[in-house]
Amino acid sequence: MNIYRMKALLLFIGIFTFTIIFAGEGEDIFKKTCAACHTIGKGRLVGPDLKNVADKQSQEWLVSFIKSSTTKIKSGDAAALAIFEEYNRILMPDNNFTDAQIINVLNYISSGTGAEGQAATATVDILIETGADNVSQGAALFSGNERLTNGGAACTSCHKVRDERVFSSGTLAKDLSQTYELMGSAGIAGIVKNPPFPVMGAAYVNHPLTEDEVINLTAYLKSVSEQRIYQVPTDFSLSFVFLGLVVFMVIIMSSIIIYFNRKKLAVNHDLLSRASNVIN
Ligand code: HEC
Ligand code: HEC
């Protein structure tokens, strides 16, 4: 083999591995970060089916939307606003990926190799057969009355729901009472199984939920949403304001007491007056 052929071959191998690695990266990112909400050719989930999305929008638009859909929507971009309204004003989370990484994801989407979304659809099929048992199991898991098999945090440490069956007070993340109406069981199951939000993802990355837990939690959130109209909202905000006022009063009172009990005179005043008494 002559040297030129050798070089050409090496170059070919180089480009080939490069493509594989980067196409792999696009697939990886899609599965970890996007598949909870999007399918490629399997229909609408939380967000739109992304098959052929490249025919709808320029690459530049897609990259900036995927980086920060919130910025795009706030800027008044008509296409971004329209799709935001169409999807019940659910915000797609912002991402910290580089342009190159996002382009890899877009390439993966248009490569047509990934038909994602079967898992979520399968969950929905199972969900049709769930009953009261699943709901009460889900409630126990949600509130932490029952431990998650792999030791993940109870949902109530971050979320709350308006449901008198469950005491929940988490305020770090969204109230989930209405989530089912917004994203359906496929959306919830997809998110719970593979959380696309950094904070929630970090809580479960080493403590994945089992398939049954995903189903029970989804069944529970569905039932919360269906019963929501009958529920008196468990709203603690006023009692917290009241507690705040009491604590504030106590602090003010003790400052006043401390103020009146303070030493008003110089440290050597007693000594001096005793001394002057002796002299007099
Ligand atoms: C939490 C759910 C969620 C996640 C995760 C998510 N998206 Fe979205 N996405 C949406 C929703 C909802 C919309 C519809 C627009 C809106 O509501 O802002 C959307 C819209 C889009 C659009 C515009 C589609 C169109 O037809 O104009 C693209 C492109 C997109 N997402 C790509 C991605 C990519 C790539 C990822 C992964 C890096 C991702 N999304 C992760 C929910 C999500
Ligand atoms: C460590 C905190 C944390 C824990 C624990 C947690 N989540 Fe989340 N979750 C979040 C954050 C943050 C979001 C992103 C939306 C937001 O800011 O509220 C989110 C979003 C969601 C969403 C999408 C809501 C929407 O309207 O976009 C669902 C559904 C959800 N969580 C379900 C659950 C369930 C079920 C559990 C228990 C298995 C759980 N979460 C545990 C932090 C958490």
Coordinates of C-alpha atoms and ligand atoms in Angstrom, one line a residue:
M1 CA 0.0 0.0 0.0
N2 CA 1.5 3.4 -0.9
I3 CA 1.7 6.2 1.6
Y4 CA -1.2 8.2 0.0
R5 CA -3.6 5.4 0.2
M6 CA -2.5 4.8 3.8
K7 CA -3.2 8.5 4.6
A8 CA -6.5 8.4 2.9
L9 CA -7.5 5.3 4.8
L10 CA -6.4 6.8 8.1
L11 CA -8.4 10.0 7.3
F12 CA -11.4 7.9 6.5
I13 CA -11.1 5.9 9.7
G14 CA -10.7 9.2 11.6
I15 CA -13.8 10.8 10.2
F16 CA -15.8 7.6 10.6
T17 CA -15.0 7.3 14.4
F18 CA -15.5 11.0 14.8
T19 CA -19.0 10.8 13.3
I20 CA -19.9 7.7 15.3
I21 CA -18.8 9.4 18.6
F22 CA -20.6 12.6 17.9
A23 CA -23.7 10.9 16.5
G24 CA -23.5 8.8 19.7
E25 CA -23.4 11.9 21.7
G26 CA -26.5 13.3 20.0
E27 CA -28.4 10.1 20.7
D28 CA -27.2 10.0 24.3
I29 CA -28.3 13.6 25.0
F30 CA -31.6 13.0 23.3
K31 CA -32.3 9.9 25.4
K32 CA -31.2 11.4 28.7
T33 CA -32.6 15.0 28.3
C34 CA -35.3 15.1 25.6
A35 CA -37.0 11.7 25.4
A36 CA -39.0 12.4 28.6
C37 CA -41.0 14.9 26.6
H38 CA -40.5 14.3 22.9
T39 CA -40.7 11.4 20.5
I40 CA -39.3 11.1 17.1
G41 CA -42.1 9.9 14.9
K42 CA -44.2 8.4 17.8
G43 CA -46.6 11.3 18.3
R44 CA -47.1 14.1 20.7
L45 CA -45.9 13.6 24.3
V46 CA -45.4 16.6 26.7
G47 CA -43.9 18.5 23.7
P48 CA -44.3 18.0 20.0
D49 CA -43.1 15.0 17.9
L50 CA -39.7 16.2 16.7
K51 CA -39.7 14.2 13.4
N52 CA -39.2 16.6 10.5
V53 CA -38.7 19.5 12.9
A54 CA -35.8 20.6 10.7
D55 CA -38.2 21.2 7.8
K56 CA -40.2 23.6 9.9
Q57 CA -37.5 25.8 11.3
S58 CA -33.9 26.9 10.5
Q59 CA -31.1 25.3 12.4
E60 CA -30.3 28.7 13.9
W61 CA -33.8 29.0 15.3
L62 CA -33.8 25.5 16.6
V63 CA -30.4 25.9 18.4
S64 CA -31.5 29.1 20.1
F65 CA -34.9 27.6 21.1
I66 CA -33.4 24.5 22.5
K67 CA -30.8 26.4 24.5
S68 CA -33.4 28.7 26.0
S69 CA -37.0 28.5 24.9
T70 CA -37.9 30.9 27.7
T71 CA -35.6 33.6 26.2
K72 CA -37.0 32.9 22.8
I73 CA -40.6 33.2 24.0
K74 CA -39.9 36.3 26.0
S75 CA -38.3 38.0 23.0
G76 CA -41.7 37.8 21.4
D77 CA -40.7 35.4 18.6
A78 CA -44.0 34.5 16.9
A79 CA -43.2 30.8 16.2
A80 CA -42.0 30.2 19.7
L81 CA -45.1 31.9 21.2
A82 CA -47.4 29.9 19.0
I83 CA -45.9 26.5 19.9
F84 CA -45.8 27.6 23.6
E85 CA -49.6 28.3 23.5
E86 CA -50.3 25.2 21.6
Y87 CA -48.6 23.1 24.3
N88 CA -50.6 24.5 27.3
R89 CA -47.9 27.0 28.2
I90 CA -45.7 24.2 29.5
L91 CA -42.1 25.5 29.6
M92 CA -39.4 23.5 28.1
P93 CA -36.4 23.6 30.5
D94 CA -33.3 25.6 29.4
N95 CA -30.1 23.7 28.5
N96 CA -26.4 24.3 28.9
F97 CA -25.3 22.4 25.9
T98 CA -22.9 23.9 23.3
D99 CA -24.1 24.8 19.8
A100 CA -22.2 21.8 18.5
Q101 CA -23.9 19.4 21.0
I102 CA -27.3 20.7 20.0
I103 CA -26.5 20.3 16.3
N104 CA -25.5 16.7 17.1
V105 CA -28.9 16.1 18.7
L106 CA -30.6 17.7 15.7
N107 CA -28.6 15.4 13.4
Y108 CA -29.7 12.4 15.5
I109 CA -33.3 13.5 15.2
S110 CA -33.1 13.9 11.4
S111 CA -31.1 10.7 10.9
G112 CA -34.3 8.8 11.5
T113 CA -32.5 6.1 13.4
G114 CA -34.2 6.9 16.7
A115 CA -37.8 6.1 17.0
E116 CA -38.3 7.0 20.7
G117 CA -41.3 6.9 22.8
Q118 CA -42.3 3.2 23.0
A119 CA -41.6 3.1 26.8
A120 CA -43.9 5.9 27.6
T121 CA -46.7 4.5 25.4
A122 CA -46.3 1.1 27.1
T123 CA -46.7 2.8 30.5
V124 CA -50.0 4.4 29.3
D125 CA -51.3 1.1 28.1
I126 CA -50.7 -0.4 31.5
L127 CA -52.1 2.6 33.2
I128 CA -55.5 1.9 31.7
E129 CA -55.8 -1.1 33.9
T130 CA -54.7 0.5 37.1
G131 CA -57.2 0.9 40.0
A132 CA -57.6 2.2 43.5
D133 CA -54.7 0.0 44.8
N134 CA -52.3 1.7 42.5
V135 CA -53.6 5.1 43.5
S136 CA -53.1 4.4 47.2
Q137 CA -49.7 2.9 46.6
G138 CA -48.8 6.0 44.6
A139 CA -50.0 8.2 47.4
A140 CA -47.9 6.4 50.0
L141 CA -44.8 6.7 47.8
F142 CA -45.5 10.3 46.9
S143 CA -45.7 11.3 50.6
G144 CA -42.9 9.2 51.8
N145 CA -45.1 7.0 54.0
E146 CA -43.7 4.1 52.0
R147 CA -40.0 4.1 51.0
L148 CA -39.0 4.0 47.4
T149 CA -37.3 0.7 46.6
N150 CA -34.0 2.2 45.6
G151 CA -34.1 4.8 48.4
G152 CA -34.9 8.0 46.4
A153 CA -36.3 11.1 48.1
A154 CA -40.0 11.3 48.6
C155 CA -41.7 13.6 46.0
T156 CA -43.1 15.7 48.8
S157 CA -39.6 16.9 49.7
C158 CA -39.8 19.1 46.6
H159 CA -43.4 19.1 45.4
K160 CA -46.9 19.5 46.9
V161 CA -50.3 18.5 45.7
R162 CA -53.7 19.7 46.7
D163 CA -55.0 16.5 48.2
E164 CA -56.2 15.9 51.7
R165 CA -55.1 12.3 51.6
V166 CA -51.5 13.4 51.6
F167 CA -49.6 15.9 53.7
S168 CA -47.3 17.7 51.3
S169 CA -45.5 20.9 51.8
G170 CA -42.6 20.8 49.4
T171 CA -42.2 24.2 47.7
L172 CA -38.9 23.8 45.9
A173 CA -40.6 22.7 42.8
K174 CA -44.0 22.9 41.1
D175 CA -47.4 22.0 42.6
L176 CA -48.3 18.9 40.7
S177 CA -52.1 19.0 41.3
Q178 CA -52.8 20.0 37.7
T179 CA -49.9 18.2 35.9
Y180 CA -52.0 15.4 34.6
E181 CA -54.3 17.8 32.7
L182 CA -51.3 19.5 31.2
M183 CA -49.2 16.5 30.1
G184 CA -51.2 13.3 30.4
S185 CA -50.0 10.0 31.8
A186 CA -47.4 9.5 29.1
G187 CA -45.8 12.9 30.0
I188 CA -45.8 12.2 33.7
A189 CA -44.5 8.7 33.3
G190 CA -41.7 9.9 31.0
I191 CA -40.7 12.7 33.4
V192 CA -40.8 10.5 36.5
K193 CA -38.9 7.7 34.8
N194 CA -36.2 9.9 33.4
P195 CA -36.4 13.4 34.9
P196 CA -35.2 16.0 32.5
F197 CA -34.8 18.7 35.2
P198 CA -31.3 19.0 36.7
V199 CA -32.5 19.2 40.4
M200 CA -35.0 16.4 40.1
G201 CA -32.6 14.3 38.0
A202 CA -29.8 14.6 40.5
A203 CA -32.2 13.3 43.2
Y204 CA -32.9 10.0 41.3
V205 CA -29.8 9.4 39.2
N206 CA -28.5 6.9 41.8
H207 CA -31.9 5.9 43.0
P208 CA -34.0 5.1 40.0
L209 CA -37.7 4.3 40.4
T210 CA -38.9 0.9 39.5
E211 CA -41.4 0.4 36.7
D212 CA -44.2 -0.3 39.2
E213 CA -43.4 2.9 41.2
V214 CA -43.6 4.9 38.0
I215 CA -47.0 3.5 37.2
N216 CA -48.3 3.9 40.8
L217 CA -47.1 7.5 41.0
T218 CA -48.6 8.3 37.6
A219 CA -51.9 6.7 38.6
Y220 CA -51.8 8.8 41.8
L221 CA -51.2 12.1 40.1
K222 CA -53.9 11.3 37.6
S223 CA -56.4 10.7 40.5
V224 CA -55.3 13.9 42.2
S225 CA -56.0 15.8 39.1
E226 CA -59.4 14.2 38.6
Q227 CA -60.4 14.8 42.2
R228 CA -59.0 18.3 42.4
I229 CA -62.3 20.1 42.0
Y230 CA -63.6 18.4 45.1
Q231 CA -60.6 19.2 47.3
V232 CA -60.3 22.0 49.7
P233 CA -56.8 23.4 49.0
T234 CA -54.3 22.7 51.8
D235 CA -52.9 26.1 51.9
F236 CA -50.4 26.9 54.7
S237 CA -49.3 30.3 53.4
L238 CA -51.5 32.3 55.8
S239 CA -50.5 30.4 58.9
F240 CA -46.8 30.9 57.9
V241 CA -47.4 34.6 57.7
F242 CA -49.0 34.5 61.1
L243 CA -46.1 32.5 62.5
G244 CA -43.7 35.0 61.0
L245 CA -45.5 37.9 62.7
V246 CA -45.3 36.1 66.1
V247 CA -41.6 35.5 65.7
F248 CA -41.1 39.1 64.7
M249 CA -43.0 40.4 67.8
V250 CA -40.9 38.1 70.0
I251 CA -37.7 39.5 68.5
I252 CA -38.9 43.1 68.9
M253 CA -40.0 42.5 72.5
S254 CA -36.7 40.9 73.5
S255 CA -34.7 43.7 71.9
I256 CA -36.8 46.2 74.0
I257 CA -36.2 44.3 77.2
I258 CA -32.5 44.0 76.5
Y259 CA -32.3 47.7 75.7
F260 CA -33.9 48.7 79.0
N261 CA -31.8 46.3 81.0
R262 CA -28.5 47.4 79.5
K263 CA -25.8 49.0 81.6
K264 CA -26.5 52.6 81.3
L265 CA -23.6 54.0 83.3
A266 CA -19.8 53.7 82.9
V267 CA -18.2 50.5 84.2
N268 CA -16.3 52.3 87.0
H269 CA -19.3 54.4 88.1
D270 CA -20.0 52.2 91.2
L271 CA -16.3 52.3 92.2
L272 CA -16.2 56.1 91.8
S273 CA -19.4 56.8 93.7
R274 CA -18.2 54.4 96.5
A275 CA -14.9 56.3 96.6
S276 CA -16.6 59.7 96.7
N277 CA -18.9 58.5 99.5
V278 CA -15.8 57.6 101.5
I279 CA -14.3 61.0 100.9
N280 CA -17.5 62.8 101.8
Ligands
HEC1 C1 -40.1 19.0 30.3 C2 -40.4 18.6 28.9 C3 -39.4 18.9 27.8 C4 -38.1 18.5 27.7 C5 -37.3 17.8 28.7 C6 -37.7 19.0 26.4 N1 -38.7 19.6 25.7 FE1 -38.6 20.4 23.8 N2 -40.5 21.1 24.1 C7 -41.3 20.9 25.2 C8 -42.6 21.6 25.0 C9 -43.7 21.6 26.0 C10 -42.5 22.3 23.7 C11 -43.6 23.1 23.1 C12 -43.1 24.6 23.2 C13 -43.2 25.2 24.5 O1 -44.2 24.9 25.2 O2 -42.3 25.9 24.9 C14 -41.2 21.9 23.2 C15 -40.7 22.3 21.9 C16 -39.5 21.9 21.4 C17 -39.1 22.3 20.0 C18 -39.9 23.1 19.0 C19 -40.7 22.2 18.2 C20 -41.4 22.9 17.1 O3 -42.3 22.2 16.5 O4 -41.2 24.1 16.8 C21 -37.9 21.7 19.8 C22 -37.0 21.7 18.6 C23 -37.6 21.0 21.0 N3 -38.6 21.1 21.9 C24 -36.4 20.2 21.2 C25 -36.0 19.6 22.4 C26 -34.7 19.0 22.6 C27 -33.7 18.8 21.6 C28 -34.7 18.6 24.0 C29 -33.6 17.9 24.7 C30 -32.3 18.7 24.8 C31 -36.0 19.0 24.5 N4 -36.8 19.6 23.6 C32 -36.4 18.8 25.9 C33 -41.0 20.1 26.3 C34 -39.8 19.6 26.6
HEC2 C1 -35.0 17.3 44.6 C2 -36.3 17.9 44.3 C3 -37.3 17.0 43.5 C4 -37.8 15.8 43.9 C5 -37.4 14.9 45.1 C6 -38.8 15.5 42.9 N1 -38.9 16.5 42.0 FE1 -40.2 16.5 40.4 N2 -39.4 18.3 39.8 C7 -38.4 19.0 40.4 C8 -38.1 20.2 39.7 C9 -37.1 21.3 40.0 C10 -39.0 20.2 38.5 C11 -39.0 21.2 37.4 C12 -40.2 22.0 37.4 C13 -40.2 23.0 38.5 O1 -39.3 23.9 38.6 O2 -41.0 22.9 39.4 C14 -39.8 19.0 38.7 C15 -40.8 18.6 37.7 C16 -41.6 17.5 37.9 C17 -42.7 17.2 37.0 C18 -43.1 18.1 35.7 C19 -44.0 19.2 36.2 C20 -44.3 20.2 35.2 O3 -45.5 20.7 35.2 O4 -43.4 20.6 34.4 C21 -43.3 16.1 37.4 C22 -44.5 15.4 36.8 C23 -42.6 15.7 38.6 N3 -41.6 16.6 38.9 C24 -42.9 14.6 39.4 C25 -42.2 14.1 40.5 C26 -42.5 12.9 41.2 C27 -43.6 12.0 40.9 C28 -41.5 12.8 42.2 C29 -41.3 11.7 43.2 C30 -41.0 10.5 42.7 C31 -40.7 14.0 42.1 N4 -41.1 14.8 41.0 C32 -39.6 14.3 42.9 C33 -37.8 18.6 41.6 C34 -38.0 17.4 42.3

